mmCIF file with all atom_site columns, C-alpha atoms and ligand atoms in Angstrom:
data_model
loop_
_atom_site.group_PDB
_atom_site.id
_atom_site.type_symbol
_atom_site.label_atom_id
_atom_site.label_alt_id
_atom_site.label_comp_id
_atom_site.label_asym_id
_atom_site.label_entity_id
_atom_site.label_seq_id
_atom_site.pdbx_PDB_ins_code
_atom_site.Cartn_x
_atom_site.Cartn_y
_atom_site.Cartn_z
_atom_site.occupancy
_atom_site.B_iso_or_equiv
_atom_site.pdbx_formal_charge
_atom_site.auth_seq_id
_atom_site.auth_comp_id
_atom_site.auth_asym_id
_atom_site.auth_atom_id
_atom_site.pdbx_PDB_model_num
ATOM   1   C  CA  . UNK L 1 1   ? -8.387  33.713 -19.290 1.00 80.00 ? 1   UNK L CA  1
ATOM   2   C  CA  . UNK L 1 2   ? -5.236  34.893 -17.401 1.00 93.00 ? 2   UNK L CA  1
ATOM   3   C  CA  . UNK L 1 3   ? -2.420  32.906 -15.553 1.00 97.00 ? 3   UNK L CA  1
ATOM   4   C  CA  . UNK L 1 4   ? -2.346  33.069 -11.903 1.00 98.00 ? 4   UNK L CA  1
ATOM   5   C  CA  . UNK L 1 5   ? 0.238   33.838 -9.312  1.00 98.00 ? 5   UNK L CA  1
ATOM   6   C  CA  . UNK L 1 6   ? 0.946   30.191 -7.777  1.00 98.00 ? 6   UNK L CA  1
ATOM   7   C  CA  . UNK L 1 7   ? 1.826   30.592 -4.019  1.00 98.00 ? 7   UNK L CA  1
ATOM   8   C  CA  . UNK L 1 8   ? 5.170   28.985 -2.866  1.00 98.00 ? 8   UNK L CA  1
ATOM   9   C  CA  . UNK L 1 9   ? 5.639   26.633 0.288   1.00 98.00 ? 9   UNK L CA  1
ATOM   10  C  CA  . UNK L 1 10  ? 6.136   29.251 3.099   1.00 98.00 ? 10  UNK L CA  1
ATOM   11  C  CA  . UNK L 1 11  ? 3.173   31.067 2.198   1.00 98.00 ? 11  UNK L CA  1
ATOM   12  C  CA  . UNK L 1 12  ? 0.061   30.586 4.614   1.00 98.00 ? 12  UNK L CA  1
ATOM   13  C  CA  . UNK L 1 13  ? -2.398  30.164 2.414   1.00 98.00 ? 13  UNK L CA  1
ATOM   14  C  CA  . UNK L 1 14  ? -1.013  26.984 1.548   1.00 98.00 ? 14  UNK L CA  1
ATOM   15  C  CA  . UNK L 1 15  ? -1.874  25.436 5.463   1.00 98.00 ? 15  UNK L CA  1
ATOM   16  C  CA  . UNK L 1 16  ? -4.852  26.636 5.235   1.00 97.00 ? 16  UNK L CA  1
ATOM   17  C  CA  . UNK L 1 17  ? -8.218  23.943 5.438   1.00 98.00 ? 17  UNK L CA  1
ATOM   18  C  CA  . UNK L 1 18  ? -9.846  25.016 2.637   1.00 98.00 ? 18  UNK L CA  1
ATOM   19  C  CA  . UNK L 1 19  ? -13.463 26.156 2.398   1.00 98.00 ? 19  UNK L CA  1
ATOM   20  C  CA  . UNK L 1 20  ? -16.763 24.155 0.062   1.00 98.00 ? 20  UNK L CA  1
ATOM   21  C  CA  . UNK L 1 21  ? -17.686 25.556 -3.116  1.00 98.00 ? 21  UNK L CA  1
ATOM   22  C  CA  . UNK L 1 22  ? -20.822 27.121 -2.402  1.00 98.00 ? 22  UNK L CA  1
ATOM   23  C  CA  . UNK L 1 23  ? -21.854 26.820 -5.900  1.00 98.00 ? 23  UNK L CA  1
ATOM   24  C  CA  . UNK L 1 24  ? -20.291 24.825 -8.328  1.00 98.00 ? 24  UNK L CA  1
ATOM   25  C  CA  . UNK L 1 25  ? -22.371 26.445 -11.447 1.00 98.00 ? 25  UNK L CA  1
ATOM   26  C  CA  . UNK L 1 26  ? -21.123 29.995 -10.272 1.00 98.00 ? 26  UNK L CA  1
ATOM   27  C  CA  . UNK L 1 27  ? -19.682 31.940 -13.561 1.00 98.00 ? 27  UNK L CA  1
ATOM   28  C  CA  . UNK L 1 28  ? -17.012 32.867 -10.788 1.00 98.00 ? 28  UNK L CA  1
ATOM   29  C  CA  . UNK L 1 29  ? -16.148 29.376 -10.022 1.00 98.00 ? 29  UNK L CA  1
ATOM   30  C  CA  . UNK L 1 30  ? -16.097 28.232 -14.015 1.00 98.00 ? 30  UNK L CA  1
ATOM   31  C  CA  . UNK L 1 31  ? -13.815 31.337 -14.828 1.00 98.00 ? 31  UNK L CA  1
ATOM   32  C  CA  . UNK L 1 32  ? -11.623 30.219 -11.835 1.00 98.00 ? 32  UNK L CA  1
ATOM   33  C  CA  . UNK L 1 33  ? -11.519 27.053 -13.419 1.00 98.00 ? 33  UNK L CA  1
ATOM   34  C  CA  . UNK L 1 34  ? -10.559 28.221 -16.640 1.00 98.00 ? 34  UNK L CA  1
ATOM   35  C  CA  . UNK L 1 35  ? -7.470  30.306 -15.124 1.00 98.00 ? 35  UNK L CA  1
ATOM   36  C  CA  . UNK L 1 36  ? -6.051  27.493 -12.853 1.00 98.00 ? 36  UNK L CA  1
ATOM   37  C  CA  . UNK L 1 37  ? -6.164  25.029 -16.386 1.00 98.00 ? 37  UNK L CA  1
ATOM   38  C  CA  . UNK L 1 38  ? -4.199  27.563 -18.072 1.00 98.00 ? 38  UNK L CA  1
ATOM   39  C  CA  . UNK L 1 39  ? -1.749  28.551 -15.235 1.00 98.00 ? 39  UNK L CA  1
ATOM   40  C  CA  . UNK L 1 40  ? -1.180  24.670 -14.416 1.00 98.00 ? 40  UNK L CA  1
ATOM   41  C  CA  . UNK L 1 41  ? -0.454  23.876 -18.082 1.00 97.00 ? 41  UNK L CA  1
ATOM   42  C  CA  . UNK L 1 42  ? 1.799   27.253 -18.551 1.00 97.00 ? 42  UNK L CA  1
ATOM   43  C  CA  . UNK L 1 43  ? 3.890   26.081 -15.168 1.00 97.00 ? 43  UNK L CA  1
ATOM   44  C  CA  . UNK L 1 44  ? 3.985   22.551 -16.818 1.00 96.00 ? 44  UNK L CA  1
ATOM   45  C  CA  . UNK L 1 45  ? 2.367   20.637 -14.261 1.00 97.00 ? 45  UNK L CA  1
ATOM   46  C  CA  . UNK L 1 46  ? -0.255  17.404 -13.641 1.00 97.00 ? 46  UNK L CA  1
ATOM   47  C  CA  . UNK L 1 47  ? -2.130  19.148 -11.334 1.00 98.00 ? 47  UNK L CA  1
ATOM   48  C  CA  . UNK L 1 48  ? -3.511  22.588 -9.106  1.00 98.00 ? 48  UNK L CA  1
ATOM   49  C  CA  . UNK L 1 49  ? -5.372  23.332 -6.384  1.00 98.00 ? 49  UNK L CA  1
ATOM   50  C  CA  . UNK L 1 50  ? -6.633  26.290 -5.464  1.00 98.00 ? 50  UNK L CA  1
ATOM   51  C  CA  . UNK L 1 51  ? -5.202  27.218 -2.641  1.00 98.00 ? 51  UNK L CA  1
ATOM   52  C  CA  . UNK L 1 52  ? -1.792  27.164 -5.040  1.00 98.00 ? 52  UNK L CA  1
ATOM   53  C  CA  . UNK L 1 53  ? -3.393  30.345 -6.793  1.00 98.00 ? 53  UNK L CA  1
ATOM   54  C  CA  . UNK L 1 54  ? -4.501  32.171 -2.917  1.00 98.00 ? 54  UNK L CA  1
ATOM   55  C  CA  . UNK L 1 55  ? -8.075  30.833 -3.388  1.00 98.00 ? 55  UNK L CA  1
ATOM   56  C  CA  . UNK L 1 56  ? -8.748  28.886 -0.141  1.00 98.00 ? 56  UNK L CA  1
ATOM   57  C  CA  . UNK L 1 57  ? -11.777 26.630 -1.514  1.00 98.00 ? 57  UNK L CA  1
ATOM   58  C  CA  . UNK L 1 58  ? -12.088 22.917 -2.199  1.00 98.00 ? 58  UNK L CA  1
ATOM   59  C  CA  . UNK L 1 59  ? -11.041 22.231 -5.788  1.00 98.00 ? 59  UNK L CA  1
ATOM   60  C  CA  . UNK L 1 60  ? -8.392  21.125 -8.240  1.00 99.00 ? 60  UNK L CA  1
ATOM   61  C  CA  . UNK L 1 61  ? -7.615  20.803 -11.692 1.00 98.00 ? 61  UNK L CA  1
ATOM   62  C  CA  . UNK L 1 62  ? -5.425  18.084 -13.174 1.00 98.00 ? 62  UNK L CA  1
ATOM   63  C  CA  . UNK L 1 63  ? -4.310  16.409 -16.553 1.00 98.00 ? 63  UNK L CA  1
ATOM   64  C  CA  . UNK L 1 64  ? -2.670  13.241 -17.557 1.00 97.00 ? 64  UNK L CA  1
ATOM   65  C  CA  . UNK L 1 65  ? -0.329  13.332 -20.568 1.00 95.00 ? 65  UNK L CA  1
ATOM   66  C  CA  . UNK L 1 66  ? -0.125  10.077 -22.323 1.00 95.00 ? 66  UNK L CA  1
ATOM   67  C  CA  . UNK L 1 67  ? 3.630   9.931  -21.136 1.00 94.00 ? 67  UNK L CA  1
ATOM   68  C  CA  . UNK L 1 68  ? 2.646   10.177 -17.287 1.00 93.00 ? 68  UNK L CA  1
ATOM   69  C  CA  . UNK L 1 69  ? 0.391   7.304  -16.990 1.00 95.00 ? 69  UNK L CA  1
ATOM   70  C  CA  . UNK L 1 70  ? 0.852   3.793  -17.098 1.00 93.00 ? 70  UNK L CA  1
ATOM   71  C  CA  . UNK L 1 71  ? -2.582  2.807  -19.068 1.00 94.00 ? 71  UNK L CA  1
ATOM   72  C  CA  . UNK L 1 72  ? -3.974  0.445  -16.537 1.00 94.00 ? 72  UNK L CA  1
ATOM   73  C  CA  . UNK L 1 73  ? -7.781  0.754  -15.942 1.00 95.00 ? 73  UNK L CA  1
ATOM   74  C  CA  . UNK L 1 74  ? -8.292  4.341  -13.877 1.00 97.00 ? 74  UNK L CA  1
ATOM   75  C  CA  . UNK L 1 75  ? -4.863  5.562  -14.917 1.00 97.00 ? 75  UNK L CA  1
ATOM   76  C  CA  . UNK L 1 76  ? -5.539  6.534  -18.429 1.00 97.00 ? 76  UNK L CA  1
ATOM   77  C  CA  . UNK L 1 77  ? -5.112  9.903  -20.340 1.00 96.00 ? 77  UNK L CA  1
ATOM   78  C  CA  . UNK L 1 78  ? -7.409  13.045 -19.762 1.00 96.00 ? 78  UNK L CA  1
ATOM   79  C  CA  . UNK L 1 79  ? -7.788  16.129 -20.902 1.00 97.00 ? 79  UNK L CA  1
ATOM   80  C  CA  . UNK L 1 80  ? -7.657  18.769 -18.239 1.00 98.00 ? 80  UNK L CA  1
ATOM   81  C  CA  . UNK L 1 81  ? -10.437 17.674 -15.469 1.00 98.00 ? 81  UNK L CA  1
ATOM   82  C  CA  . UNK L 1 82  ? -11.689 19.850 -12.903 1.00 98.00 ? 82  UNK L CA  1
ATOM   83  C  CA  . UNK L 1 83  ? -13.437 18.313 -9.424  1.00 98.00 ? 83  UNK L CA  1
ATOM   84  C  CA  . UNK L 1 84  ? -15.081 20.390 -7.064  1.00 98.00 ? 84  UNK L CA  1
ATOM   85  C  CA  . UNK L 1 85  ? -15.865 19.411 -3.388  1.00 98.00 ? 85  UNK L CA  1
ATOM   86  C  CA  . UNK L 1 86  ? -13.743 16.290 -3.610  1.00 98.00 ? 86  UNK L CA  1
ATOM   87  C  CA  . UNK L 1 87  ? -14.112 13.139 -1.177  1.00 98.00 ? 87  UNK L CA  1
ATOM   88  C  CA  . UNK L 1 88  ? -11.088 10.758 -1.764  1.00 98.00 ? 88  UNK L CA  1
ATOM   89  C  CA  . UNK L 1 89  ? -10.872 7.140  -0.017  1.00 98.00 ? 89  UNK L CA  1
ATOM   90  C  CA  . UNK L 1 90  ? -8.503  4.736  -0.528  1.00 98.00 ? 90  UNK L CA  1
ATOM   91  C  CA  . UNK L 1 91  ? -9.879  1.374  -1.903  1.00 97.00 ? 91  UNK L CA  1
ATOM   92  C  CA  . UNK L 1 92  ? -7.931  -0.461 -0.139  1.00 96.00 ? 92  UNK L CA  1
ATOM   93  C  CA  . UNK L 1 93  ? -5.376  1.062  2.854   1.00 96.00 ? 93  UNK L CA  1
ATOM   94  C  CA  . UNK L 1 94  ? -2.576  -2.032 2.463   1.00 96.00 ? 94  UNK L CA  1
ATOM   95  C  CA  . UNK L 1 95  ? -2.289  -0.816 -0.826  1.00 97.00 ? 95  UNK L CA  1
ATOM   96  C  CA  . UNK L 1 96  ? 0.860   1.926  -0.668  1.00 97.00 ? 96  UNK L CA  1
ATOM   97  C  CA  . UNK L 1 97  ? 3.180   2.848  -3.363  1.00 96.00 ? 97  UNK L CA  1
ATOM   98  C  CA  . UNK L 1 98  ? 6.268   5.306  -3.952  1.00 96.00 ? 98  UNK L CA  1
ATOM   99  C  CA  . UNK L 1 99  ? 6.308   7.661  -6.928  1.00 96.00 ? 99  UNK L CA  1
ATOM   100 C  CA  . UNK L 1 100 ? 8.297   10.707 -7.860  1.00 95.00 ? 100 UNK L CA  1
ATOM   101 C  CA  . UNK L 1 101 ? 6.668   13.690 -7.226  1.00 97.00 ? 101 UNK L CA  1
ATOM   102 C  CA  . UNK L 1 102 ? 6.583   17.359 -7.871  1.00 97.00 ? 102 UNK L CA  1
ATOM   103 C  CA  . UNK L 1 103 ? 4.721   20.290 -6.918  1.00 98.00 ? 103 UNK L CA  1
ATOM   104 C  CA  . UNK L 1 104 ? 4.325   23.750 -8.577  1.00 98.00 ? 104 UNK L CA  1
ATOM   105 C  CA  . UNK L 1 105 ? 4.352   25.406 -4.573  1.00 98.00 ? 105 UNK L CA  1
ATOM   106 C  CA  . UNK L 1 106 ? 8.246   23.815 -4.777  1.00 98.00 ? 106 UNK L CA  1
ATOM   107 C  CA  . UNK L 1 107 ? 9.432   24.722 -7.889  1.00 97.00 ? 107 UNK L CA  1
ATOM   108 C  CA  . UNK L 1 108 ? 13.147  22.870 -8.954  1.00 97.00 ? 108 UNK L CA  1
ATOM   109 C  CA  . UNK L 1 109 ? 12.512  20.283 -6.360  1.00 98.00 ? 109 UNK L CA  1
ATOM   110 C  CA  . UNK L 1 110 ? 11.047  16.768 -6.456  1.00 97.00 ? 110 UNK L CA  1
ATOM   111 C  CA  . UNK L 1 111 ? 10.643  13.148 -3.716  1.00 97.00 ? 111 UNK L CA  1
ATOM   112 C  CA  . UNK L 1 112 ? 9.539   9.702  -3.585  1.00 96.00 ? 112 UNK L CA  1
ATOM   113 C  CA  . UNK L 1 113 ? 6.285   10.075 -1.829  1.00 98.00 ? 113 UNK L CA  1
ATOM   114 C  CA  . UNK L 1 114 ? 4.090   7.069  -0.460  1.00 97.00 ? 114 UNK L CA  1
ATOM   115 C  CA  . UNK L 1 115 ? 0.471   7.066  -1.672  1.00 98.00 ? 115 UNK L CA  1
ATOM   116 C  CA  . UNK L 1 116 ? -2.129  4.753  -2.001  1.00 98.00 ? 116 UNK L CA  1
ATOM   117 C  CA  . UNK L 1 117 ? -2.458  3.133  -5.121  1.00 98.00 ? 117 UNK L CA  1
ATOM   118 C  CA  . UNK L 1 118 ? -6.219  3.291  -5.983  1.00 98.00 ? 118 UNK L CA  1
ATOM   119 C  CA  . UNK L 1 119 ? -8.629  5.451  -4.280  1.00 98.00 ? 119 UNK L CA  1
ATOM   120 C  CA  . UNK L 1 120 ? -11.993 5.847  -5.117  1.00 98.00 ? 120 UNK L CA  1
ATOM   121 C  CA  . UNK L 1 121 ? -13.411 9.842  -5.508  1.00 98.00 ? 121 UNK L CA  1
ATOM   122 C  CA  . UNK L 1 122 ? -16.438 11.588 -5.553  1.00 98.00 ? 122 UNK L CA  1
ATOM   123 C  CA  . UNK L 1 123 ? -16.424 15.016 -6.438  1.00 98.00 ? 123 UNK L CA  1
ATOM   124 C  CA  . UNK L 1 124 ? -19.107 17.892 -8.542  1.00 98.00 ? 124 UNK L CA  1
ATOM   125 C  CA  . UNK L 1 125 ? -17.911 19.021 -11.924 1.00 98.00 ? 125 UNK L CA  1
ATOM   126 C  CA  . UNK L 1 126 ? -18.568 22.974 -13.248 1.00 98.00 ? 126 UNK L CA  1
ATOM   127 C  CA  . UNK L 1 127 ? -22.340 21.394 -13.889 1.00 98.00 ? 127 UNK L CA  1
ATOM   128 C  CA  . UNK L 1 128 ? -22.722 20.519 -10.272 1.00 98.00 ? 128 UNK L CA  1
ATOM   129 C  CA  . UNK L 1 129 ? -23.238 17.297 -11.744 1.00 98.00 ? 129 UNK L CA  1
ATOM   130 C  CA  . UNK L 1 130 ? -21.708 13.961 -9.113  1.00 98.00 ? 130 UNK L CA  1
ATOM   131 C  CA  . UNK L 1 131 ? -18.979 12.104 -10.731 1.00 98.00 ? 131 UNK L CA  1
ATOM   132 C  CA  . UNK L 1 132 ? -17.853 8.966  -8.728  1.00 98.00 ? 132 UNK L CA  1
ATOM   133 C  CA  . UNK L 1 133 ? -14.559 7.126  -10.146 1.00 98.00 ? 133 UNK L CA  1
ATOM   134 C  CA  . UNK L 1 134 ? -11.687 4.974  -9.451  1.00 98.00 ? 134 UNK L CA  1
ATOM   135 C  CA  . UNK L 1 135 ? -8.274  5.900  -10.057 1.00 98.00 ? 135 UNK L CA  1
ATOM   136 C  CA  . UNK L 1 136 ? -5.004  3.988  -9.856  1.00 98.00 ? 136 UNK L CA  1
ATOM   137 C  CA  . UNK L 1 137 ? -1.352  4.677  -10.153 1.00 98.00 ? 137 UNK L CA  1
ATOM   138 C  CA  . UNK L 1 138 ? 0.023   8.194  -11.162 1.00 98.00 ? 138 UNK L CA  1
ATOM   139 C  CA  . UNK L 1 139 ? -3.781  9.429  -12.040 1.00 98.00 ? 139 UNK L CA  1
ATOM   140 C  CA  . UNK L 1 140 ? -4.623  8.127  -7.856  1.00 98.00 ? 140 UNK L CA  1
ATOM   141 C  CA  . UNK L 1 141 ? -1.328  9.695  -6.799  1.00 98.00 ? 141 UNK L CA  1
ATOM   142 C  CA  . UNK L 1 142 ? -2.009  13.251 -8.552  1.00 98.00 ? 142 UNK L CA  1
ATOM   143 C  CA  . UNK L 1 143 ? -5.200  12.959 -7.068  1.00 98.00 ? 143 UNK L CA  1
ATOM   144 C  CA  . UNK L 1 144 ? -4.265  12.460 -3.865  1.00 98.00 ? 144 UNK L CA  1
ATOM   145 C  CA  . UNK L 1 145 ? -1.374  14.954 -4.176  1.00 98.00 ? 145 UNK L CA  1
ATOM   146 C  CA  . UNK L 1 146 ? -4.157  17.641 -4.703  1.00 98.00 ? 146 UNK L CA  1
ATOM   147 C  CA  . UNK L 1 147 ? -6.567  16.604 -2.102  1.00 98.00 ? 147 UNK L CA  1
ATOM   148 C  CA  . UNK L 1 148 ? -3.982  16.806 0.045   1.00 98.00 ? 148 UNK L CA  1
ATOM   149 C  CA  . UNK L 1 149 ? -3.392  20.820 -0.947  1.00 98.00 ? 149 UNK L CA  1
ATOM   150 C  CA  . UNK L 1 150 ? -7.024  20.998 0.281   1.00 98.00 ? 150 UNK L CA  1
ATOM   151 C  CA  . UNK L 1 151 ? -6.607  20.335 3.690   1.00 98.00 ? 151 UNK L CA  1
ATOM   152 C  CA  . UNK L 1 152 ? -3.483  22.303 4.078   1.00 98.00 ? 152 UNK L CA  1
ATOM   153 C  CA  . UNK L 1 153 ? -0.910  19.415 3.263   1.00 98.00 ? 153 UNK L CA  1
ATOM   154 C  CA  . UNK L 1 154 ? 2.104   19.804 1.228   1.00 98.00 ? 154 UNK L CA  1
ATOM   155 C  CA  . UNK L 1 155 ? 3.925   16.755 -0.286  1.00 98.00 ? 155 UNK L CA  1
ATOM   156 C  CA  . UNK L 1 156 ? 6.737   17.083 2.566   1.00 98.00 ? 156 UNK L CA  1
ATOM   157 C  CA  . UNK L 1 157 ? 4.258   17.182 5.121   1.00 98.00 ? 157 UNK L CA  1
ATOM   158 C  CA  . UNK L 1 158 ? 2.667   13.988 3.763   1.00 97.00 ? 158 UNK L CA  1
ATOM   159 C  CA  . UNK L 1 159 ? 6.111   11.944 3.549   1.00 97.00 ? 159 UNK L CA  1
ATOM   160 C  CA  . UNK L 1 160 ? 7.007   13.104 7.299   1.00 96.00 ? 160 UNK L CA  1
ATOM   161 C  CA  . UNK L 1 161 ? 3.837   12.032 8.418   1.00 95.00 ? 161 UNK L CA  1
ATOM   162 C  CA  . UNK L 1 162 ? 4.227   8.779  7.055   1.00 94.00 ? 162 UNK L CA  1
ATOM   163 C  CA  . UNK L 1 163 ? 7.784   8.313  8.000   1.00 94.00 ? 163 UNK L CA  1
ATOM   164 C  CA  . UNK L 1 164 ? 8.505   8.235  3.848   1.00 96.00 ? 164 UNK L CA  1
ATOM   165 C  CA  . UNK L 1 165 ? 12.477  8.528  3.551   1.00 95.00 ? 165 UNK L CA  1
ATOM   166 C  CA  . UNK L 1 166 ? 13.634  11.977 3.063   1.00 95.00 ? 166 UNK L CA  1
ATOM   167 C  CA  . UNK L 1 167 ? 17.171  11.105 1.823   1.00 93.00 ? 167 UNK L CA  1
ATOM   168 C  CA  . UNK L 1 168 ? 14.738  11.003 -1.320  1.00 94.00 ? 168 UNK L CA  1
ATOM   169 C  CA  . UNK L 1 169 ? 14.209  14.746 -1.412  1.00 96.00 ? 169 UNK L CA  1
ATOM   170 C  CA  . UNK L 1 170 ? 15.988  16.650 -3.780  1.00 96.00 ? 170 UNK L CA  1
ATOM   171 C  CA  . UNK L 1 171 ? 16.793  19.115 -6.695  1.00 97.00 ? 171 UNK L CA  1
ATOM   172 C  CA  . UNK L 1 172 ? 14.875  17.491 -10.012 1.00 95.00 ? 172 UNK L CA  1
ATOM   173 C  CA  . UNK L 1 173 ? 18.592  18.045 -11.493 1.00 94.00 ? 173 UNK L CA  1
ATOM   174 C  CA  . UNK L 1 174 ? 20.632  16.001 -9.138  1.00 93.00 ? 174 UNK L CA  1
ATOM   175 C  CA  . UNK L 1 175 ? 18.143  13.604 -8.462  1.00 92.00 ? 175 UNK L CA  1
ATOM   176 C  CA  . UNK L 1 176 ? 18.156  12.915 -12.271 1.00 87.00 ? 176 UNK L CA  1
ATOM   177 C  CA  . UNK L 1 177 ? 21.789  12.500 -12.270 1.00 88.00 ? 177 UNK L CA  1
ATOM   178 C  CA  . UNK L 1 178 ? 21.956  10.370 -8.981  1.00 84.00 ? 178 UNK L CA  1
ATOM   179 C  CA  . UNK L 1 179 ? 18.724  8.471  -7.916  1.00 77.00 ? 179 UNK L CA  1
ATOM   180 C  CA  . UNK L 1 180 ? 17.044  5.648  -10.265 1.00 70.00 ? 180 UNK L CA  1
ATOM   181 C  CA  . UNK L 1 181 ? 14.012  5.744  -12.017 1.00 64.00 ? 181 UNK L CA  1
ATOM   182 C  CA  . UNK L 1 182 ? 11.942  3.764  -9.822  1.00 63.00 ? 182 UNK L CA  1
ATOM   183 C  CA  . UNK L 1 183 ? 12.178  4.939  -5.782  1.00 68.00 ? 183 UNK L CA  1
HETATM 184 NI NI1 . LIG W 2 .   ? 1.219   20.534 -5.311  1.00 83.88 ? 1   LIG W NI1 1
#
């Protein structure tokens, strides 16, 4: 296994509209796998797609840390999970909530981006086996933060689009000292 370069916002490959995974069972794919797991839990982060590591193809990795979630049905702990091909819908659009988020593609910085709070995915795994789940809360918002890296979308992108206030965009350290817990 080896750690990856992660691309930084400014980079193309990051707008990009990524590409299917031919073949999820491809030893390529599974090593790929393997790499972005260990390069997203080196950088210290929930989640990585892979256009992050200049692979423009539809898939992510993610893990929830007992510390992350909230423990409500769908946003539980997990080992590190890998989805290939992804389809996300929200389960229901009303539902919108702001969270703090981060992204290894803007290192130091962090905002208070809306997403929806449950959203139901189907995705392959490294089998090419279909998973279809529910998740909710900070496991639905990492989710959706990662889809998002599939079709070219960065988490800035996302809160201009939806008119999310950027006055809530900032340096992780002064946002610490200065904004509350809860945007
Ligand atoms: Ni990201």
């Amino acid at each position: 296994m080896s750690i990856l370069k992660i691309a930084r916002m400014g980079h193309p490959v990051l707008l990009q509209h990524a590409q299917p995974v031919p073949d999820p069972t491809d030893p390529d794919i599974r090593r790929l796998a393997a790499d972005m797991i260990e390069t997203m839990l080196d950088a210290g982060g929930a989640g990585l797609a892979a256009p992050q590591v200049h692979v423009p193809l539809r898939m992510f990795v993610y893990h929830l840390a007992p510390q992350r979630v909230s423990g409500a049905p769908g946003d539980e702990p997990t080992e590190p999970v890998v989805l290939i091909n992804p389809r996300v819908e929200p389960s229901d659009v009303a539902a919108i909530e702001l969270g703090w988020e981060g992204c290894l593609s803007i290192p130091g910085l962090r905002a208070a981006v809306p997403r929806y709070v449950k959203v139901s995915v189907t995705a392959l795994d490294l089998e090419g086996r279909q998973l279809a789940f529910e998740a909710a809360k900070f496991h639905a918002r990492v989710i959706q933060h990662e889809h998002d890296h599939l079709d070219g979308v960065l988490y800035p992108m996302r809160m201009a689009s939806s008119n999310a206030d950027l006055r809530l965009f900032g340096y992780n350290e002064e946002l610490a000292r200065y904004a509350t817990d809860q945007p």
